[in-house]
Amino acid sequence: MKTRQLAIDAMLAAMCAVLGYVALETNAFKITFESLPVFVAALMFGPVDGLLVGGVGTFIYQMLRYGMSATTFLWILPYVIAGGIMGAYARKNNFKLSSRQALFIVMACELLITVLNTGCIYVDSHIYGYYYPALILGSLGVRLVVCLAKGFAFGTIIPKLILRVKNA
């Protein structure tokens, strides 16, 4: 791994951790931008970097915010999986994605993160005794709207952002 690539990954993982904190959060949903650095790493460098930035960044955020619990690694998993899938898609396309391809993969991965996080809420709520059906189903519509809006916004700006980072 090149030194520059490692430095960018470290900065993106730190951004992921910080952006996890900067969130609008209620009991039902959370609007956060922590997936953006994961997507940038995956689209620039591939699946390993997407996995690492998602794993390390989200792990740091989880440790600082909640500490270690029975479900800590479950909450990290959506970002790791999305980073790996997005990085594999970018590598398959030789890291030359059209605007339409970038929008597609970002929206698909945002949807994946939302679905996996919904599963995390379900498992976590059963383990810690705060489960009620409205928690999962009642917030799902809002969570999906937020997911699609974030996916569209990220998918629109990421190609330009990656160009800036590559040329820096």
Short mmCIF file of N, CA and C in Angstrom, two decimals:
data_model
loop_
_atom_site.label_atom_id
_atom_site.label_comp_id
_atom_site.label_asym_id
_atom_site.label_seq_id
_atom_site.Cartn_x
_atom_site.Cartn_y
_atom_site.Cartn_z
N MET A 1 0.85 -1.18 0.00
CA MET A 1 0.00 0.00 0.00
C MET A 1 0.89 1.24 0.00
N LYS A 2 0.58 2.16 -0.85
CA LYS A 2 1.36 3.37 -0.94
C LYS A 2 1.13 4.24 0.29
N THR A 3 2.14 5.04 0.64
CA THR A 3 2.04 5.93 1.79
C THR A 3 0.90 6.92 1.64
N ARG A 4 0.76 7.48 0.46
CA ARG A 4 -0.31 8.46 0.20
C ARG A 4 -1.68 7.81 0.37
N GLN A 5 -1.83 6.62 -0.15
CA GLN A 5 -3.09 5.89 -0.05
C GLN A 5 -3.41 5.58 1.41
N LEU A 6 -2.41 5.15 2.16
CA LEU A 6 -2.59 4.86 3.58
C LEU A 6 -2.98 6.11 4.35
N ALA A 7 -2.35 7.24 4.02
CA ALA A 7 -2.69 8.50 4.69
C ALA A 7 -4.12 8.93 4.37
N ILE A 8 -4.52 8.77 3.12
CA ILE A 8 -5.90 9.13 2.74
C ILE A 8 -6.89 8.20 3.45
N ASP A 9 -6.59 6.91 3.51
CA ASP A 9 -7.47 5.98 4.22
C ASP A 9 -7.60 6.36 5.69
N ALA A 10 -6.48 6.73 6.31
CA ALA A 10 -6.51 7.12 7.73
C ALA A 10 -7.38 8.37 7.92
N MET A 11 -7.22 9.34 7.03
CA MET A 11 -8.05 10.56 7.13
C MET A 11 -9.52 10.24 6.91
N LEU A 12 -9.81 9.37 5.96
CA LEU A 12 -11.20 9.00 5.70
C LEU A 12 -11.80 8.22 6.87
N ALA A 13 -11.03 7.34 7.49
CA ALA A 13 -11.53 6.61 8.67
C ALA A 13 -11.81 7.58 9.82
N ALA A 14 -10.92 8.56 9.99
CA ALA A 14 -11.15 9.57 11.03
C ALA A 14 -12.40 10.40 10.71
N MET A 15 -12.57 10.75 9.45
CA MET A 15 -13.78 11.48 9.04
C MET A 15 -15.02 10.65 9.30
N CYS A 16 -14.96 9.36 9.02
CA CYS A 16 -16.08 8.46 9.26
C CYS A 16 -16.47 8.49 10.74
N ALA A 17 -15.47 8.42 11.62
CA ALA A 17 -15.73 8.44 13.06
C ALA A 17 -16.36 9.76 13.49
N VAL A 18 -15.82 10.86 13.00
CA VAL A 18 -16.34 12.19 13.36
C VAL A 18 -17.75 12.39 12.81
N LEU A 19 -17.97 11.99 11.56
CA LEU A 19 -19.28 12.17 10.95
C LEU A 19 -20.35 11.30 11.60
N GLY A 20 -19.94 10.22 12.26
CA GLY A 20 -20.88 9.43 13.04
C GLY A 20 -21.44 10.23 14.21
N TYR A 21 -20.60 11.10 14.77
CA TYR A 21 -21.04 11.95 15.87
C TYR A 21 -21.93 13.09 15.41
N VAL A 22 -21.63 13.65 14.25
CA VAL A 22 -22.39 14.79 13.73
C VAL A 22 -23.63 14.23 13.05
N ALA A 23 -24.65 14.00 13.83
CA ALA A 23 -25.84 13.34 13.30
C ALA A 23 -27.09 13.92 13.96
N LEU A 24 -28.16 13.88 13.20
CA LEU A 24 -29.47 14.18 13.74
C LEU A 24 -30.05 12.84 14.15
N GLU A 25 -30.29 12.66 15.45
CA GLU A 25 -30.63 11.33 15.94
C GLU A 25 -31.87 11.38 16.82
N THR A 26 -32.78 10.44 16.57
CA THR A 26 -33.93 10.22 17.45
C THR A 26 -33.93 8.73 17.81
N ASN A 27 -34.92 8.29 18.54
CA ASN A 27 -35.01 6.86 18.86
C ASN A 27 -35.26 6.03 17.61
N ALA A 28 -35.94 6.61 16.63
CA ALA A 28 -36.37 5.86 15.45
C ALA A 28 -35.37 5.89 14.30
N PHE A 29 -34.65 6.98 14.13
CA PHE A 29 -33.73 7.06 13.00
C PHE A 29 -32.58 8.00 13.30
N LYS A 30 -31.58 7.92 12.44
CA LYS A 30 -30.38 8.73 12.58
C LYS A 30 -29.97 9.20 11.18
N ILE A 31 -29.81 10.49 11.02
CA ILE A 31 -29.30 11.03 9.76
C ILE A 31 -27.83 11.35 9.98
N THR A 32 -26.99 10.63 9.26
CA THR A 32 -25.54 10.78 9.43
C THR A 32 -24.86 10.72 8.06
N PHE A 33 -23.66 11.22 8.02
CA PHE A 33 -22.89 11.22 6.78
C PHE A 33 -21.66 10.32 6.88
N GLU A 34 -21.65 9.40 7.84
CA GLU A 34 -20.47 8.56 8.07
C GLU A 34 -20.17 7.61 6.92
N SER A 35 -21.14 7.36 6.05
CA SER A 35 -20.88 6.47 4.92
C SER A 35 -20.09 7.17 3.80
N LEU A 36 -20.12 8.47 3.74
CA LEU A 36 -19.44 9.20 2.66
C LEU A 36 -17.95 8.86 2.57
N PRO A 37 -17.18 8.93 3.66
CA PRO A 37 -15.75 8.58 3.55
C PRO A 37 -15.52 7.11 3.16
N VAL A 38 -16.41 6.24 3.59
CA VAL A 38 -16.30 4.81 3.21
C VAL A 38 -16.45 4.68 1.70
N PHE A 39 -17.43 5.37 1.14
CA PHE A 39 -17.68 5.33 -0.30
C PHE A 39 -16.51 5.91 -1.08
N VAL A 40 -15.96 7.01 -0.60
CA VAL A 40 -14.83 7.63 -1.29
C VAL A 40 -13.64 6.67 -1.32
N ALA A 41 -13.33 6.05 -0.19
CA ALA A 41 -12.20 5.10 -0.14
C ALA A 41 -12.44 3.93 -1.09
N ALA A 42 -13.65 3.40 -1.06
CA ALA A 42 -13.96 2.24 -1.91
C ALA A 42 -13.87 2.58 -3.38
N LEU A 43 -14.39 3.74 -3.77
CA LEU A 43 -14.38 4.12 -5.18
C LEU A 43 -13.00 4.54 -5.67
N MET A 44 -12.16 5.03 -4.77
CA MET A 44 -10.81 5.43 -5.17
C MET A 44 -9.83 4.27 -5.20
N PHE A 45 -9.92 3.37 -4.20
CA PHE A 45 -8.87 2.38 -4.01
C PHE A 45 -9.33 0.92 -4.06
N GLY A 46 -10.61 0.66 -3.93
CA GLY A 46 -11.09 -0.71 -4.04
C GLY A 46 -11.69 -1.27 -2.77
N PRO A 47 -12.00 -2.58 -2.80
CA PRO A 47 -12.75 -3.19 -1.71
C PRO A 47 -12.01 -3.26 -0.38
N VAL A 48 -10.71 -3.51 -0.40
CA VAL A 48 -9.97 -3.61 0.87
C VAL A 48 -10.01 -2.27 1.60
N ASP A 49 -9.78 -1.20 0.87
CA ASP A 49 -9.80 0.12 1.48
C ASP A 49 -11.20 0.50 1.96
N GLY A 50 -12.21 0.15 1.18
CA GLY A 50 -13.59 0.39 1.61
C GLY A 50 -13.91 -0.36 2.89
N LEU A 51 -13.49 -1.63 2.94
CA LEU A 51 -13.69 -2.44 4.15
C LEU A 51 -12.97 -1.83 5.35
N LEU A 52 -11.71 -1.45 5.14
CA LEU A 52 -10.91 -0.92 6.25
C LEU A 52 -11.43 0.41 6.77
N VAL A 53 -11.73 1.33 5.86
CA VAL A 53 -12.24 2.64 6.29
C VAL A 53 -13.58 2.47 7.00
N GLY A 54 -14.45 1.64 6.44
CA GLY A 54 -15.74 1.39 7.08
C GLY A 54 -15.58 0.72 8.43
N GLY A 55 -14.70 -0.26 8.51
CA GLY A 55 -14.50 -0.98 9.77
C GLY A 55 -13.82 -0.15 10.84
N VAL A 56 -12.70 0.47 10.49
CA VAL A 56 -11.94 1.25 11.47
C VAL A 56 -12.71 2.50 11.89
N GLY A 57 -13.23 3.24 10.91
CA GLY A 57 -13.96 4.47 11.24
C GLY A 57 -15.17 4.23 12.10
N THR A 58 -15.97 3.22 11.74
CA THR A 58 -17.17 2.93 12.51
C THR A 58 -16.83 2.31 13.87
N PHE A 59 -15.76 1.52 13.93
CA PHE A 59 -15.32 0.96 15.21
C PHE A 59 -14.93 2.08 16.17
N ILE A 60 -14.15 3.04 15.70
CA ILE A 60 -13.74 4.17 16.56
C ILE A 60 -14.97 4.93 17.04
N TYR A 61 -15.90 5.20 16.14
CA TYR A 61 -17.12 5.90 16.52
C TYR A 61 -17.90 5.10 17.56
N GLN A 62 -18.07 3.81 17.34
CA GLN A 62 -18.82 2.96 18.28
C GLN A 62 -18.14 2.95 19.66
N MET A 63 -16.82 2.84 19.68
CA MET A 63 -16.10 2.80 20.96
C MET A 63 -16.23 4.12 21.71
N LEU A 64 -16.09 5.22 21.00
CA LEU A 64 -16.17 6.53 21.65
C LEU A 64 -17.59 6.86 22.11
N ARG A 65 -18.58 6.47 21.33
CA ARG A 65 -19.96 6.84 21.63
C ARG A 65 -20.64 5.85 22.58
N TYR A 66 -20.46 4.56 22.35
CA TYR A 66 -21.21 3.55 23.10
C TYR A 66 -20.35 2.59 23.90
N GLY A 67 -19.07 2.48 23.57
CA GLY A 67 -18.23 1.48 24.21
C GLY A 67 -18.51 0.10 23.62
N MET A 68 -17.87 -0.89 24.19
CA MET A 68 -18.04 -2.26 23.70
C MET A 68 -19.32 -2.85 24.25
N SER A 69 -20.08 -3.48 23.37
CA SER A 69 -21.31 -4.16 23.81
C SER A 69 -21.45 -5.45 23.01
N ALA A 70 -22.50 -6.16 23.28
CA ALA A 70 -22.75 -7.43 22.59
C ALA A 70 -23.02 -7.23 21.10
N THR A 71 -23.45 -6.03 20.72
CA THR A 71 -23.81 -5.78 19.33
C THR A 71 -22.88 -4.80 18.61
N THR A 72 -21.77 -4.46 19.22
CA THR A 72 -20.86 -3.48 18.60
C THR A 72 -20.47 -3.88 17.19
N PHE A 73 -20.03 -5.11 17.01
CA PHE A 73 -19.57 -5.52 15.69
C PHE A 73 -20.72 -5.65 14.69
N LEU A 74 -21.90 -5.89 15.20
CA LEU A 74 -23.08 -5.93 14.34
C LEU A 74 -23.34 -4.55 13.74
N TRP A 75 -23.14 -3.49 14.51
CA TRP A 75 -23.36 -2.12 14.02
C TRP A 75 -22.27 -1.68 13.04
N ILE A 76 -21.10 -2.28 13.13
CA ILE A 76 -19.99 -1.96 12.22
C ILE A 76 -20.18 -2.64 10.87
N LEU A 77 -20.76 -3.80 10.88
CA LEU A 77 -20.89 -4.64 9.70
C LEU A 77 -21.52 -3.97 8.47
N PRO A 78 -22.59 -3.18 8.58
CA PRO A 78 -23.17 -2.58 7.37
C PRO A 78 -22.17 -1.72 6.57
N TYR A 79 -21.33 -0.97 7.28
CA TYR A 79 -20.38 -0.11 6.58
C TYR A 79 -19.23 -0.91 5.98
N VAL A 80 -18.85 -1.98 6.65
CA VAL A 80 -17.80 -2.86 6.12
C VAL A 80 -18.29 -3.54 4.84
N ILE A 81 -19.50 -4.09 4.90
CA ILE A 81 -20.06 -4.79 3.74
C ILE A 81 -20.26 -3.82 2.57
N ALA A 82 -20.83 -2.65 2.85
CA ALA A 82 -21.06 -1.67 1.78
C ALA A 82 -19.74 -1.20 1.17
N GLY A 83 -18.73 -0.96 2.00
CA GLY A 83 -17.42 -0.56 1.48
C GLY A 83 -16.81 -1.62 0.59
N GLY A 84 -16.95 -2.88 0.99
CA GLY A 84 -16.41 -3.97 0.18
C GLY A 84 -17.14 -4.12 -1.14
N ILE A 85 -18.46 -4.06 -1.11
CA ILE A 85 -19.24 -4.20 -2.34
C ILE A 85 -18.97 -3.05 -3.29
N MET A 86 -18.95 -1.83 -2.75
CA MET A 86 -18.71 -0.68 -3.61
C MET A 86 -17.30 -0.72 -4.20
N GLY A 87 -16.33 -1.10 -3.40
CA GLY A 87 -14.96 -1.20 -3.89
C GLY A 87 -14.82 -2.27 -4.97
N ALA A 88 -15.51 -3.40 -4.79
CA ALA A 88 -15.47 -4.46 -5.81
C ALA A 88 -16.11 -3.98 -7.11
N TYR A 89 -17.20 -3.24 -7.00
CA TYR A 89 -17.86 -2.69 -8.19
C TYR A 89 -16.94 -1.70 -8.91
N ALA A 90 -16.27 -0.85 -8.14
CA ALA A 90 -15.35 0.11 -8.74
C ALA A 90 -14.18 -0.60 -9.42
N ARG A 91 -13.63 -1.61 -8.76
CA ARG A 91 -12.51 -2.36 -9.34
C ARG A 91 -12.95 -3.07 -10.62
N LYS A 92 -14.15 -3.65 -10.60
CA LYS A 92 -14.68 -4.36 -11.77
C LYS A 92 -14.78 -3.41 -12.97
N ASN A 93 -15.05 -2.15 -12.70
CA ASN A 93 -15.17 -1.14 -13.75
C ASN A 93 -13.89 -0.33 -13.92
N ASN A 94 -12.77 -0.87 -13.44
CA ASN A 94 -11.45 -0.23 -13.56
C ASN A 94 -11.42 1.18 -12.98
N PHE A 95 -12.23 1.44 -11.95
CA PHE A 95 -12.28 2.71 -11.25
C PHE A 95 -12.66 3.87 -12.16
N LYS A 96 -13.31 3.56 -13.27
CA LYS A 96 -13.77 4.59 -14.21
C LYS A 96 -15.29 4.48 -14.30
N LEU A 97 -15.97 5.07 -13.34
CA LEU A 97 -17.42 5.01 -13.30
C LEU A 97 -18.03 6.24 -13.94
N SER A 98 -19.05 6.04 -14.72
CA SER A 98 -19.81 7.17 -15.23
C SER A 98 -20.61 7.76 -14.08
N SER A 99 -21.16 8.93 -14.30
CA SER A 99 -21.99 9.56 -13.27
C SER A 99 -23.18 8.67 -12.93
N ARG A 100 -23.74 8.03 -13.92
CA ARG A 100 -24.89 7.14 -13.71
C ARG A 100 -24.49 5.91 -12.89
N GLN A 101 -23.32 5.33 -13.19
CA GLN A 101 -22.84 4.17 -12.43
C GLN A 101 -22.55 4.54 -10.98
N ALA A 102 -21.93 5.70 -10.78
CA ALA A 102 -21.63 6.15 -9.42
C ALA A 102 -22.92 6.36 -8.64
N LEU A 103 -23.89 7.00 -9.26
CA LEU A 103 -25.18 7.22 -8.60
C LEU A 103 -25.84 5.88 -8.25
N PHE A 104 -25.80 4.94 -9.18
CA PHE A 104 -26.40 3.62 -8.95
C PHE A 104 -25.76 2.91 -7.76
N ILE A 105 -24.43 2.80 -7.74
CA ILE A 105 -23.78 2.03 -6.69
C ILE A 105 -23.89 2.72 -5.34
N VAL A 106 -23.84 4.04 -5.32
CA VAL A 106 -23.98 4.76 -4.05
C VAL A 106 -25.39 4.58 -3.50
N MET A 107 -26.40 4.72 -4.35
CA MET A 107 -27.77 4.54 -3.88
C MET A 107 -28.01 3.09 -3.43
N ALA A 108 -27.47 2.13 -4.15
CA ALA A 108 -27.62 0.73 -3.77
C ALA A 108 -26.96 0.45 -2.42
N CYS A 109 -25.78 1.00 -2.20
CA CYS A 109 -25.08 0.77 -0.94
C CYS A 109 -25.74 1.51 0.22
N GLU A 110 -26.28 2.69 -0.02
CA GLU A 110 -27.03 3.39 1.04
C GLU A 110 -28.25 2.56 1.43
N LEU A 111 -28.92 2.00 0.43
CA LEU A 111 -30.08 1.15 0.72
C LEU A 111 -29.65 -0.09 1.50
N LEU A 112 -28.54 -0.68 1.11
CA LEU A 112 -28.01 -1.84 1.82
C LEU A 112 -27.70 -1.50 3.28
N ILE A 113 -27.05 -0.36 3.52
CA ILE A 113 -26.74 0.06 4.88
C ILE A 113 -28.02 0.24 5.69
N THR A 114 -29.03 0.85 5.09
CA THR A 114 -30.30 1.06 5.80
C THR A 114 -30.96 -0.26 6.15
N VAL A 115 -30.98 -1.19 5.22
CA VAL A 115 -31.59 -2.50 5.48
C VAL A 115 -30.81 -3.24 6.58
N LEU A 116 -29.49 -3.24 6.48
CA LEU A 116 -28.67 -3.92 7.49
C LEU A 116 -28.79 -3.24 8.86
N ASN A 117 -28.83 -1.90 8.88
CA ASN A 117 -29.00 -1.19 10.15
C ASN A 117 -30.37 -1.48 10.76
N THR A 118 -31.37 -1.65 9.93
CA THR A 118 -32.70 -2.03 10.43
C THR A 118 -32.62 -3.40 11.11
N GLY A 119 -31.88 -4.31 10.50
CA GLY A 119 -31.65 -5.61 11.14
C GLY A 119 -30.89 -5.47 12.45
N CYS A 120 -29.93 -4.55 12.50
CA CYS A 120 -29.18 -4.30 13.73
C CYS A 120 -30.11 -3.78 14.83
N ILE A 121 -31.00 -2.87 14.47
CA ILE A 121 -31.96 -2.35 15.44
C ILE A 121 -32.81 -3.49 15.99
N TYR A 122 -33.26 -4.35 15.10
CA TYR A 122 -34.10 -5.48 15.51
C TYR A 122 -33.36 -6.36 16.51
N VAL A 123 -32.15 -6.78 16.18
CA VAL A 123 -31.38 -7.66 17.05
C VAL A 123 -31.03 -6.95 18.36
N ASP A 124 -30.53 -5.72 18.26
CA ASP A 124 -30.14 -4.95 19.43
C ASP A 124 -31.33 -4.74 20.37
N SER A 125 -32.48 -4.42 19.79
CA SER A 125 -33.67 -4.17 20.63
C SER A 125 -34.13 -5.43 21.35
N HIS A 126 -33.95 -6.58 20.75
CA HIS A 126 -34.31 -7.84 21.43
C HIS A 126 -33.30 -8.17 22.53
N ILE A 127 -32.03 -7.95 22.25
CA ILE A 127 -31.00 -8.25 23.26
C ILE A 127 -31.15 -7.34 24.48
N TYR A 128 -31.39 -6.06 24.24
CA TYR A 128 -31.42 -5.09 25.33
C TYR A 128 -32.82 -4.73 25.81
N GLY A 129 -33.85 -5.42 25.29
CA GLY A 129 -35.19 -5.32 25.82
C GLY A 129 -35.96 -4.05 25.52
N TYR A 130 -35.71 -3.42 24.40
CA TYR A 130 -36.50 -2.24 24.05
C TYR A 130 -37.29 -2.43 22.75
N TYR A 131 -37.50 -3.67 22.37
CA TYR A 131 -38.20 -3.97 21.12
C TYR A 131 -39.69 -3.66 21.22
N TYR A 132 -40.19 -3.03 20.18
CA TYR A 132 -41.63 -2.94 19.91
C TYR A 132 -41.77 -2.77 18.41
N PRO A 133 -42.77 -3.36 17.79
CA PRO A 133 -42.87 -3.39 16.32
C PRO A 133 -42.81 -2.01 15.66
N ALA A 134 -43.38 -1.00 16.29
CA ALA A 134 -43.36 0.33 15.69
C ALA A 134 -41.93 0.88 15.56
N LEU A 135 -41.04 0.42 16.40
CA LEU A 135 -39.65 0.86 16.31
C LEU A 135 -39.06 0.47 14.96
N ILE A 136 -39.37 -0.72 14.50
CA ILE A 136 -38.84 -1.21 13.23
C ILE A 136 -39.70 -0.73 12.07
N LEU A 137 -40.95 -1.07 12.07
CA LEU A 137 -41.83 -0.79 10.94
C LEU A 137 -42.28 0.68 10.88
N GLY A 138 -42.49 1.27 12.03
CA GLY A 138 -42.97 2.66 12.06
C GLY A 138 -41.96 3.66 11.52
N SER A 139 -40.70 3.37 11.72
CA SER A 139 -39.66 4.30 11.25
C SER A 139 -39.10 3.93 9.89
N LEU A 140 -39.48 2.79 9.36
CA LEU A 140 -38.88 2.31 8.12
C LEU A 140 -39.12 3.25 6.94
N GLY A 141 -40.32 3.80 6.83
CA GLY A 141 -40.61 4.73 5.73
C GLY A 141 -39.72 5.96 5.77
N VAL A 142 -39.59 6.55 6.94
CA VAL A 142 -38.72 7.74 7.10
C VAL A 142 -37.28 7.36 6.82
N ARG A 143 -36.86 6.21 7.33
CA ARG A 143 -35.48 5.78 7.13
C ARG A 143 -35.18 5.56 5.64
N LEU A 144 -36.14 5.01 4.91
CA LEU A 144 -35.93 4.78 3.47
C LEU A 144 -35.89 6.10 2.70
N VAL A 145 -36.73 7.06 3.07
CA VAL A 145 -36.70 8.38 2.41
C VAL A 145 -35.35 9.05 2.66
N VAL A 146 -34.89 9.02 3.90
CA VAL A 146 -33.58 9.61 4.24
C VAL A 146 -32.48 8.89 3.46
N CYS A 147 -32.57 7.58 3.39
CA CYS A 147 -31.58 6.76 2.67
C CYS A 147 -31.50 7.16 1.20
N LEU A 148 -32.64 7.27 0.56
CA LEU A 148 -32.66 7.62 -0.86
C LEU A 148 -32.17 9.04 -1.10
N ALA A 149 -32.54 9.96 -0.22
CA ALA A 149 -32.07 11.34 -0.36
C ALA A 149 -30.55 11.41 -0.19
N LYS A 150 -30.01 10.72 0.82
CA LYS A 150 -28.56 10.69 1.01
C LYS A 150 -27.87 10.03 -0.17
N GLY A 151 -28.42 8.92 -0.63
CA GLY A 151 -27.83 8.22 -1.77
C GLY A 151 -27.76 9.10 -3.00
N PHE A 152 -28.84 9.83 -3.26
CA PHE A 152 -28.85 10.73 -4.42
C PHE A 152 -27.83 11.86 -4.25
N ALA A 153 -27.81 12.47 -3.06
CA ALA A 153 -26.86 13.57 -2.82
C ALA A 153 -25.42 13.08 -2.91
N PHE A 154 -25.11 11.97 -2.23
CA PHE A 154 -23.75 11.43 -2.26
C PHE A 154 -23.36 10.99 -3.66
N GLY A 155 -24.28 10.32 -4.35
CA GLY A 155 -24.00 9.84 -5.70
C GLY A 155 -23.75 10.96 -6.69
N THR A 156 -24.32 12.12 -6.40
CA THR A 156 -24.13 13.28 -7.27
C THR A 156 -22.78 13.96 -7.00
N ILE A 157 -22.38 14.05 -5.73
CA ILE A 157 -21.15 14.80 -5.42
C ILE A 157 -19.89 13.94 -5.40
N ILE A 158 -20.02 12.64 -5.19
CA ILE A 158 -18.82 11.80 -5.04
C ILE A 158 -17.90 11.82 -6.26
N PRO A 159 -18.40 11.74 -7.51
CA PRO A 159 -17.44 11.79 -8.63
C PRO A 159 -16.59 13.06 -8.63
N LYS A 160 -17.19 14.18 -8.31
CA LYS A 160 -16.43 15.44 -8.26
C LYS A 160 -15.46 15.45 -7.07
N LEU A 161 -15.91 14.91 -5.95
CA LEU A 161 -15.08 14.86 -4.76
C LEU A 161 -13.85 13.98 -4.99
N ILE A 162 -14.05 12.84 -5.64
CA ILE A 162 -12.93 11.94 -5.92
C ILE A 162 -11.91 12.58 -6.84
N LEU A 163 -12.38 13.32 -7.83
CA LEU A 163 -11.46 14.04 -8.72
C LEU A 163 -10.60 15.01 -7.93
N ARG A 164 -11.22 15.73 -6.99
CA ARG A 164 -10.49 16.70 -6.16
C ARG A 164 -9.44 15.99 -5.31
N VAL A 165 -9.81 14.89 -4.70
CA VAL A 165 -8.88 14.16 -3.83
C VAL A 165 -7.73 13.58 -4.65
N LYS A 166 -8.02 13.04 -5.81
CA LYS A 166 -6.97 12.47 -6.66
C LYS A 166 -6.00 13.54 -7.15
N ASN A 167 -6.50 14.73 -7.41
CA ASN A 167 -5.65 15.79 -7.94
C ASN A 167 -4.95 16.60 -6.85
N ALA A 168 -5.24 16.32 -5.60
CA ALA A 168 -4.63 17.08 -4.50
C ALA A 168 -3.22 16.63 -4.23
#
